[in-house]
Tab-separated table of C-alpha atoms and ligand atoms in Angstrom:
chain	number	residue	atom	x	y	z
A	1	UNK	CA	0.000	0.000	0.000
A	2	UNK	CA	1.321	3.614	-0.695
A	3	UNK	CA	0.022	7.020	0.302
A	4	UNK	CA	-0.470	8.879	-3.130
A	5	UNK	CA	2.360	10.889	-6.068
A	6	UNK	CA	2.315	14.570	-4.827
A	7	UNK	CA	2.234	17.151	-8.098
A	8	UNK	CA	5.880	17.204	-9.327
A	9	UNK	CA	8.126	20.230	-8.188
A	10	UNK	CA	8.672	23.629	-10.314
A	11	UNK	CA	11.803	22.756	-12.947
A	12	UNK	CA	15.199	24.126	-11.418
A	13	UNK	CA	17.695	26.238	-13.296
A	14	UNK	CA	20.955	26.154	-14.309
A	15	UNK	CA	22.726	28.585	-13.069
A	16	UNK	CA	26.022	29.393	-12.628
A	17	UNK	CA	26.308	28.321	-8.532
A	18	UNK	CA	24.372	25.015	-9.652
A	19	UNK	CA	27.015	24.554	-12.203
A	20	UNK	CA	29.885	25.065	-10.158
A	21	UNK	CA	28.823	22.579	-7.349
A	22	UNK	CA	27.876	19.718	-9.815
A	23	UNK	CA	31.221	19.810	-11.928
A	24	UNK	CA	32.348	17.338	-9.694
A	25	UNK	CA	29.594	14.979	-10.510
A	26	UNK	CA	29.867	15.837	-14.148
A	27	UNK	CA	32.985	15.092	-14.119
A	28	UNK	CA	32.482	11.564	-13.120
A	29	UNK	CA	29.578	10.738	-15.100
A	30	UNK	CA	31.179	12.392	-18.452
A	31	UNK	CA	31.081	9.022	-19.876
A	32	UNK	CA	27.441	8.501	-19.345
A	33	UNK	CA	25.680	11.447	-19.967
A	34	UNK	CA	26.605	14.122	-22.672
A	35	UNK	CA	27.532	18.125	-22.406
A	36	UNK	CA	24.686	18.967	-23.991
A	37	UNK	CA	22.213	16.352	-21.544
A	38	UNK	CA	23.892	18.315	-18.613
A	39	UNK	CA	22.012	21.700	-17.699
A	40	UNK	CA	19.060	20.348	-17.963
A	41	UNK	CA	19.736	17.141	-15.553
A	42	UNK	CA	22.306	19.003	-13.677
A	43	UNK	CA	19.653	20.909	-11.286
A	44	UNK	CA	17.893	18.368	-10.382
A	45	UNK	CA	20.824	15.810	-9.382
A	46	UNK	CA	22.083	18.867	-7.241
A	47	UNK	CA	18.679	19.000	-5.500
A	48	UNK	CA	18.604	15.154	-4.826
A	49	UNK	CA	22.349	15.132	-3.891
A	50	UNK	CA	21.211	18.097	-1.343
A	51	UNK	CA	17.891	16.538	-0.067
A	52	UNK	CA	19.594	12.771	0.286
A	53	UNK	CA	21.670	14.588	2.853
A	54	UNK	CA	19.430	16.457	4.682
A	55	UNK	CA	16.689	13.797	5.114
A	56	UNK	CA	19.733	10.645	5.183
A	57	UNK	CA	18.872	9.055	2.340
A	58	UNK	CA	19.918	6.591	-0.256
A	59	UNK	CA	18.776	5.794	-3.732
A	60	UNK	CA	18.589	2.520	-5.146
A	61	UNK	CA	18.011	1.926	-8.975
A	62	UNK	CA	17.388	-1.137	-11.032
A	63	UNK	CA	19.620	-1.951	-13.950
A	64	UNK	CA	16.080	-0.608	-16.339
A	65	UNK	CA	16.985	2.916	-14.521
A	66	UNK	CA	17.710	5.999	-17.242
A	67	UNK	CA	20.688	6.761	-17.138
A	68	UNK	CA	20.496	10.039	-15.240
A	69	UNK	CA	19.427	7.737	-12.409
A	70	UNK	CA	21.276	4.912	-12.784
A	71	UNK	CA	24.837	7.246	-13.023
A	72	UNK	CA	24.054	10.541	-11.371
A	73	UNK	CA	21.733	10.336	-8.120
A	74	UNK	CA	22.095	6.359	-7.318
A	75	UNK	CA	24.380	4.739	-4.273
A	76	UNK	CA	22.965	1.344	-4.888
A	77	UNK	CA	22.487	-0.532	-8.447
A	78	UNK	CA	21.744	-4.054	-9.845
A	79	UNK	CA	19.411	-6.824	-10.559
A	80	UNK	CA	16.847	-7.579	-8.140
A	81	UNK	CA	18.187	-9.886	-6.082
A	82	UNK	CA	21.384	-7.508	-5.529
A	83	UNK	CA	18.807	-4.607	-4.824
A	84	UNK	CA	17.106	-7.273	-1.697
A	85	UNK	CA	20.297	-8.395	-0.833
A	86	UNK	CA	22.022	-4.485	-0.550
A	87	UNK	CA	18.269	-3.320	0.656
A	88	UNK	CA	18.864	-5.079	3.980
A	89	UNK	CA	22.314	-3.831	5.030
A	90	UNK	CA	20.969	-0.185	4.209
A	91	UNK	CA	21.627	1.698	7.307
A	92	UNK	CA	20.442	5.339	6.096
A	93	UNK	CA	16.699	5.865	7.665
A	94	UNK	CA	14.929	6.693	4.621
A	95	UNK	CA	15.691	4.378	1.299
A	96	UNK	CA	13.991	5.561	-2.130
A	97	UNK	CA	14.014	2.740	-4.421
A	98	UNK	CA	13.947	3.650	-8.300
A	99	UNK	CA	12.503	0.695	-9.734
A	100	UNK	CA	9.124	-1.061	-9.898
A	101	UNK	CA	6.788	-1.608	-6.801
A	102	UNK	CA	7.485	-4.820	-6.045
A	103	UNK	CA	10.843	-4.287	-5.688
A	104	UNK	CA	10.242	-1.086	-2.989
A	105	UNK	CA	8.129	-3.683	-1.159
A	106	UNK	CA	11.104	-5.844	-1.116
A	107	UNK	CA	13.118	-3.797	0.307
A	108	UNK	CA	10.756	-2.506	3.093
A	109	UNK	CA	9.787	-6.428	4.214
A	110	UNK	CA	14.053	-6.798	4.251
A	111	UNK	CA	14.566	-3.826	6.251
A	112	UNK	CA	11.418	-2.688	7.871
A	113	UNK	CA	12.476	-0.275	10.171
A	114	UNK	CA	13.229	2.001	7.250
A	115	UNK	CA	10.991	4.522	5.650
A	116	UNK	CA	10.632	3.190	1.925
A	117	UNK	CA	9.601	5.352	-0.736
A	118	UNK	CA	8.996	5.144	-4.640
A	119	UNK	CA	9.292	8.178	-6.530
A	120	UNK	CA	6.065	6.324	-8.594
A	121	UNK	CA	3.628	4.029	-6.519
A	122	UNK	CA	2.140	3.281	-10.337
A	123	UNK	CA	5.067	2.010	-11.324
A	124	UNK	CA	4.244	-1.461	-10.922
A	125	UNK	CA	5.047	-5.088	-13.408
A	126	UNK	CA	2.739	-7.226	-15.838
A	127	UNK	CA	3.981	-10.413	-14.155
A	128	UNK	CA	3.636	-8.760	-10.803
A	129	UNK	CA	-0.040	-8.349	-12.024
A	130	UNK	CA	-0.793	-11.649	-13.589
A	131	UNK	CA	-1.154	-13.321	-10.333
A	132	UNK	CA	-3.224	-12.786	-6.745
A	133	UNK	CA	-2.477	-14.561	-3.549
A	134	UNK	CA	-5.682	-16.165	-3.967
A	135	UNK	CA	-4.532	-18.036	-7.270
A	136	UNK	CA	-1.546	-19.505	-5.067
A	137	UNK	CA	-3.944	-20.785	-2.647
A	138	UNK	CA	-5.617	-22.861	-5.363
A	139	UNK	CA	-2.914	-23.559	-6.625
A	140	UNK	CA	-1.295	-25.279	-3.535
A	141	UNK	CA	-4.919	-26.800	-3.041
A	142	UNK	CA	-4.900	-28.041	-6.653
A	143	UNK	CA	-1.284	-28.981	-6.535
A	144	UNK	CA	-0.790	-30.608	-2.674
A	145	UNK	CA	2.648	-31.194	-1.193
A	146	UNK	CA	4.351	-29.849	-4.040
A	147	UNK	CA	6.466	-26.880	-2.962
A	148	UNK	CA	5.725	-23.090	-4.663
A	149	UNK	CA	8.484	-21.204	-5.614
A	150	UNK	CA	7.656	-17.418	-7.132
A	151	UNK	CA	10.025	-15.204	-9.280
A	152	UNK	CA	10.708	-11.596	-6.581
A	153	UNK	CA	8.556	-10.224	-9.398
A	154	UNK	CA	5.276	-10.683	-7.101
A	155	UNK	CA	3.678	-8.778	-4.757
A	156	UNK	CA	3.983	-9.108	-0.806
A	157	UNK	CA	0.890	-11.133	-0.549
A	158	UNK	CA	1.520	-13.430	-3.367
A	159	UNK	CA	5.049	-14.380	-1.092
A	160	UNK	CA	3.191	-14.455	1.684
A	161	UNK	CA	1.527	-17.474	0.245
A	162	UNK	CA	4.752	-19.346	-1.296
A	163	UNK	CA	7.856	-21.644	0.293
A	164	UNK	CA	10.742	-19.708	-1.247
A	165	UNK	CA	11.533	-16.833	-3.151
A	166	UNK	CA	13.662	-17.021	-6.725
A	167	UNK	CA	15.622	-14.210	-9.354
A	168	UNK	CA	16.593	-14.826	-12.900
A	169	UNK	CA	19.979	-15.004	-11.435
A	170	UNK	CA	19.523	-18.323	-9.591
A	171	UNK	CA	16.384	-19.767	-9.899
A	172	UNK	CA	18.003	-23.144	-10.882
A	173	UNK	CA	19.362	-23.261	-8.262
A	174	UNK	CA	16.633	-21.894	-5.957
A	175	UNK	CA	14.316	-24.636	-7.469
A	176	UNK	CA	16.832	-27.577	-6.882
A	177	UNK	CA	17.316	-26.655	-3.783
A	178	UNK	CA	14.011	-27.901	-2.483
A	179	UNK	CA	14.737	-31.448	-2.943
A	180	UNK	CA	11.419	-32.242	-4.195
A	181	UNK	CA	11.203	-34.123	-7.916
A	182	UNK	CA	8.376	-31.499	-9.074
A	183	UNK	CA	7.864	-27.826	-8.306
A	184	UNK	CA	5.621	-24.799	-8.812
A	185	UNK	CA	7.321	-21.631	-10.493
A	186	UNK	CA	5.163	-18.971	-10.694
A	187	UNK	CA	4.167	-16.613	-12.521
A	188	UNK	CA	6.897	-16.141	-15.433
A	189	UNK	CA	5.599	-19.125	-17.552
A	190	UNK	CA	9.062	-18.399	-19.632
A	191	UNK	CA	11.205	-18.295	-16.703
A	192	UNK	CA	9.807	-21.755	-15.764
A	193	UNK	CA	10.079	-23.039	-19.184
A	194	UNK	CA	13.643	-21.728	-19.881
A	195	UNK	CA	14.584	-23.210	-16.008
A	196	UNK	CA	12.621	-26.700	-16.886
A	197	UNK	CA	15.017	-27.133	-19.916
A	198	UNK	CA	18.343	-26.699	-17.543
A	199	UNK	CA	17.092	-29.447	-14.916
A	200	UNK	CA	15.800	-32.488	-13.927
A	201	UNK	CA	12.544	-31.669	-11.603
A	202	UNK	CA	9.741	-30.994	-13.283
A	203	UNK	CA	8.597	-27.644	-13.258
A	204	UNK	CA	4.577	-26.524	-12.920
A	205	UNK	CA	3.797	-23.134	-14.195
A	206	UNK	CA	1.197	-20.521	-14.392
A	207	UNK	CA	0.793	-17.782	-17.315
A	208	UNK	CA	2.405	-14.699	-16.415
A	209	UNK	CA	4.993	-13.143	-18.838
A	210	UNK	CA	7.364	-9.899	-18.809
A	211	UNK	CA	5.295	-7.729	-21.527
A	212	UNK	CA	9.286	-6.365	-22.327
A	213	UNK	CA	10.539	-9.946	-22.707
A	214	UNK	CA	7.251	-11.609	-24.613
A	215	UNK	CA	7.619	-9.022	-27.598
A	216	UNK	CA	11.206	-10.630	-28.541
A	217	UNK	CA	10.865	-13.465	-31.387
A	218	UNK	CA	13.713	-16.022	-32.590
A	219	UNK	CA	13.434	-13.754	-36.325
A	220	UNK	CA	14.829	-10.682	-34.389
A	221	UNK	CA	18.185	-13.193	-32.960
A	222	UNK	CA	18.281	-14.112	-37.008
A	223	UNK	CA	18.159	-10.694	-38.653
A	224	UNK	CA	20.911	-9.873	-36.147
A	225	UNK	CA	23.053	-12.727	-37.061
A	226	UNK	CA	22.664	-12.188	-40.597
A	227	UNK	CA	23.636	-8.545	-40.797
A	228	UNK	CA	25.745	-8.854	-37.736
A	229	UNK	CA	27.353	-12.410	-38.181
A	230	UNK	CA	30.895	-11.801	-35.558
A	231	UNK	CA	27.855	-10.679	-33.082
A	232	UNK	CA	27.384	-12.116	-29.540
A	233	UNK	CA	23.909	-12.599	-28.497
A	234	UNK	CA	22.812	-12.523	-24.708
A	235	UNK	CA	19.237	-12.426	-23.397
A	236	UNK	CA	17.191	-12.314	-20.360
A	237	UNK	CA	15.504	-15.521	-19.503
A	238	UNK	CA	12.168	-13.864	-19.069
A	239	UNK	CA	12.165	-14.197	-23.218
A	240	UNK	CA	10.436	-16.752	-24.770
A	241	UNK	CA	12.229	-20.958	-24.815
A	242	UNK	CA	13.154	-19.651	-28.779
A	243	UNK	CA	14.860	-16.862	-28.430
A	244	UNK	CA	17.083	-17.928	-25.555
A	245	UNK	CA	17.535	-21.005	-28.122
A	246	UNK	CA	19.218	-19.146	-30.739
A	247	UNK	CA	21.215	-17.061	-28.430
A	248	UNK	CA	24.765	-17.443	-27.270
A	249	UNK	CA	24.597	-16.975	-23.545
A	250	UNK	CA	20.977	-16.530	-21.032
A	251	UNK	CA	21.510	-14.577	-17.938
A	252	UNK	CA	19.729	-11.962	-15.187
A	253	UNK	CA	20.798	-8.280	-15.889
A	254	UNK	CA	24.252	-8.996	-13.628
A	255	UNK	CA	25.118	-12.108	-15.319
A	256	UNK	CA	24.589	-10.426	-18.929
A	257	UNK	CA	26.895	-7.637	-17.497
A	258	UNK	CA	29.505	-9.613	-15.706
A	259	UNK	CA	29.661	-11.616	-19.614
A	260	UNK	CA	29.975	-8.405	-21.363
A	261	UNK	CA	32.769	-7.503	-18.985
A	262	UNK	CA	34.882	-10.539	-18.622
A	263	UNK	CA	34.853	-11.724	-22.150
A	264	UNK	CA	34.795	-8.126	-24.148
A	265	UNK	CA	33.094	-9.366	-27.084
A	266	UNK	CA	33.669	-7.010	-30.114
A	267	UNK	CA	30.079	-6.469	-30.953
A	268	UNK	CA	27.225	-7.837	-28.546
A	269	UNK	CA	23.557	-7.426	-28.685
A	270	UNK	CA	21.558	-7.608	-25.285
A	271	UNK	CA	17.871	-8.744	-25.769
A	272	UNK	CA	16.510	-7.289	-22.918
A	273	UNK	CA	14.974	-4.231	-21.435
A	274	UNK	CA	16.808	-1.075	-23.764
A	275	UNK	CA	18.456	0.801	-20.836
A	276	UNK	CA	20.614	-2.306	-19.727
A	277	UNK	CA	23.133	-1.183	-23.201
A	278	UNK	CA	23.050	2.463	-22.281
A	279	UNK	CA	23.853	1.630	-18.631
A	280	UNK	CA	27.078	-0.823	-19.262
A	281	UNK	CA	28.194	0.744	-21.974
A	282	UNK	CA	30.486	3.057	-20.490
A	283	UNK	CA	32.444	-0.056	-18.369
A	284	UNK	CA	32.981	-2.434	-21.576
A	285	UNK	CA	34.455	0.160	-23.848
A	286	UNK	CA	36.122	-2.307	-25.583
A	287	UNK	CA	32.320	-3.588	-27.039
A	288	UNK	CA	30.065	-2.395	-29.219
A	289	UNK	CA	26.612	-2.548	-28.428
A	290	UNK	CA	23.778	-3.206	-31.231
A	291	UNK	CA	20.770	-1.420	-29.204
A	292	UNK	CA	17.443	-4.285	-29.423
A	293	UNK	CA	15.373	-1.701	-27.516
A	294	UNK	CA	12.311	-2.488	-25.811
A	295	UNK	CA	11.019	0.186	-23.414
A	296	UNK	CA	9.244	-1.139	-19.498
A	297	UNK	CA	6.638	1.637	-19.317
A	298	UNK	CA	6.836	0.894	-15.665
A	299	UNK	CA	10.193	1.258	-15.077
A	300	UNK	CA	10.428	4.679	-17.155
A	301	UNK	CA	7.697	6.317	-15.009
A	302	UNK	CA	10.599	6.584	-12.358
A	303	UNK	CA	12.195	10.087	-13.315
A	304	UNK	CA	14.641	12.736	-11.311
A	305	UNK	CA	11.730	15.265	-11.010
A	306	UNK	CA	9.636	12.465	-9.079
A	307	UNK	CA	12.874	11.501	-6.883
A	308	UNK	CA	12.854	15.636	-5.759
A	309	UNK	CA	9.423	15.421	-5.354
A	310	UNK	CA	8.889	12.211	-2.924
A	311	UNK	CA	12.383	13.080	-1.644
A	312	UNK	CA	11.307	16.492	-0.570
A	313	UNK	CA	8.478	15.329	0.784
A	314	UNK	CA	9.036	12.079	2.115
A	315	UNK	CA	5.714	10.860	0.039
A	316	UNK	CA	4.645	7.822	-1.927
A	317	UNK	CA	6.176	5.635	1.514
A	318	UNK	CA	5.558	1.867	1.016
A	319	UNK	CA	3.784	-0.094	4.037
A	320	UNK	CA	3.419	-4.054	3.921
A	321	UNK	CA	1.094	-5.209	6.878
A	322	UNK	CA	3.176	-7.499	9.567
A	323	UNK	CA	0.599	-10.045	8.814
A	324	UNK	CA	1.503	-10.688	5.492
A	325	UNK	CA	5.161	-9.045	5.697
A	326	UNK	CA	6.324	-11.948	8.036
A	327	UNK	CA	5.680	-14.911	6.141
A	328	UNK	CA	6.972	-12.791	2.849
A	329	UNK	CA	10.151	-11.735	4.301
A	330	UNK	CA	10.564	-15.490	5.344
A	331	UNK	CA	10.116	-16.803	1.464
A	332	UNK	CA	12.435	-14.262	0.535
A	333	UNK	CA	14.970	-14.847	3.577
A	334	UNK	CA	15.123	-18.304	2.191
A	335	UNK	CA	15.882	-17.406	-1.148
A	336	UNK	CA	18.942	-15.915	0.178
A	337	UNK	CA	20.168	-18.448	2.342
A	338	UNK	CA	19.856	-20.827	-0.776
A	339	UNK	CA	21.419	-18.721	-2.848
B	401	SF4	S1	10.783	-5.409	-17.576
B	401	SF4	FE1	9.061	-6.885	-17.413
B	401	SF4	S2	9.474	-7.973	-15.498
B	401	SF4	FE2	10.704	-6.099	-15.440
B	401	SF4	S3	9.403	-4.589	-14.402
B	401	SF4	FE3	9.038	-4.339	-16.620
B	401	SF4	S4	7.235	-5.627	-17.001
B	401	SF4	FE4	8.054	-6.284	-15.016
């Protein structure tokens, strides 16, 4: 639950002071963003730099962040499961996470005694959407003694309901960790079906999908091969079985990074969410990125002006009722010991 977005805050200028204090920042982020990008993001990354300070604050972003978030105003990046994992050492009071709702009610369940905020409460997740708590309950009633593991990409009451938590990055792993020769994992039906092909237990589904990763066909992997045949092609498991079939290497938004970094490919296309490219780019200079771009609406309703605005006035604060928040932050507690 969230209280709800405040109007956004006047635009600030550029003005000489505002210059001056940011050339610092520009100075390390010179890579990222361009001379010309500057005055107009400058003022507002001085603002945030200024009210993170005053109100003891930190910013984390997902790797779908802009990258005027992702470079400028954020202290913690990554995947999800390195946003959960950092979210619970956080020892600031307030933590604003820049990302999608699920992933600010993550954090709040790992470290409760924080204020939470989102700069958007409507940023929120199609697979996060395809599923209620009350379809897990008939599903575990449908489906008895076989154990329910859900991608973090739910909501607090669907993990309520569930034994375990999983990420792109090690569901595998999460699911053969539960010793059981069949198990549920929900709601990423392509998730499940690219895990299922990697493993011996037999893996249940339901009919979610990422509406970023569903749009990506095998004919988009071909085109790129043909024009681009020295190309290295990585994608996101949340694509469809046939995509991930005709590419070179599957991995979470870290492990598609971590590739790009350790094995420099010369040219390297990542089929994923568009901002991943623009955010690595700067670290593997010695690749060249082909941009595959597919926007998440959700994640690109998170911008600087609504950062100022919920920072400013500690707004849009995420609450998760102990009730459900307890048996939640245990599913997701065991995902991390697993893992
Ligand atoms: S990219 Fe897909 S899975 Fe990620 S937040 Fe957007 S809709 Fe959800």
């Amino acid at each position: 639950m969230t209280v709800a977005a405040q109007p956004l805050v006047d635009e600030f200028e550029y003005t000489p002071e505002v210059a001056e204090r940011m050339a610092p920042v520009f100075e390390r982020v010179k890579d990222h963003i361009t001379a010309e990008e500057w005055p107009v993001i400058a003022p507002y990354v001085d603002e945030i730099i200024r009210l993170k300070k005053e109100k003891n604050a930190v910013i984390l972003a997902h790797n779908y962040q802009t990258r005027d978030i992702f470079h400028c105003v954020s202290d913690i990046v990554g995947d999800s499961l390195a946003l959960a994992i950092k979210a619970k050492e956080v020892e600031a009071d307030v933590m604003v996470v820049c990302g999608v709702h699920f992933m600010a009610e993550t954090a709040k369940l790992l470290n409760p005694s924080k204020k939470v905020l989102i700069p958007d409460p409507e940023a929120g997740c199609s697979l996060a959407e395809s599923i209620t708590a009350a379809d897990v309950r008939q599903l575990r009633k449908d489906n008895p003694g076989v154990p329910i593991c859900t991608y973090v990409n739910t909501s607090a009451d669907v993990k309520s309901e569930v034994d375990i938590c999983c990420t792109s990055a090690n569901a595998k792993k999460i699911v053969e960790s539960l010793g059981s020769d069949k198990v549920l994992l929900i709601p990423d039906q392509f998730l499940a079906a690219n895990v299922a092909k990697t493993t011996d237990v037999e893996i249940l589904t339901w009919a979610g999908q990422c509406e970023v990763h569903e749009l990506y066909k095998k004919e988009d992997i071909q085109q790129i091969r043909k024009d681009h045949p020295e190309c290295v092609v990585l994608a996101h498991p949340e694509c469809p079985p046939e995509v991930l079939d005709e590419a070179d290497f599957s991995g979470s938004t870290t492990g598609m990074a971590d590739y790009v970094k350790e094995k420099k490919p010369e040219l390297v296309a990542l089929i994923t969410e568009c901002s991943m490219s623009d955010n690595i780019r700067a670290d593997c200079p010695d690749s060249e990125f082909i941009m595959s771009c597919t926007m998440c609406p959700h994640m690109k309703k998170i911008t600087l002006e609504k950062i100022v605005n919920c920072l400013r006035d500690l707004s849009n604060e995420v609450f998760v009722d102990e009730d459900i928040a307890k048996p939640a932050r245990a599913s997701i507690e065991a995902m991390i010991a697993a893992s």
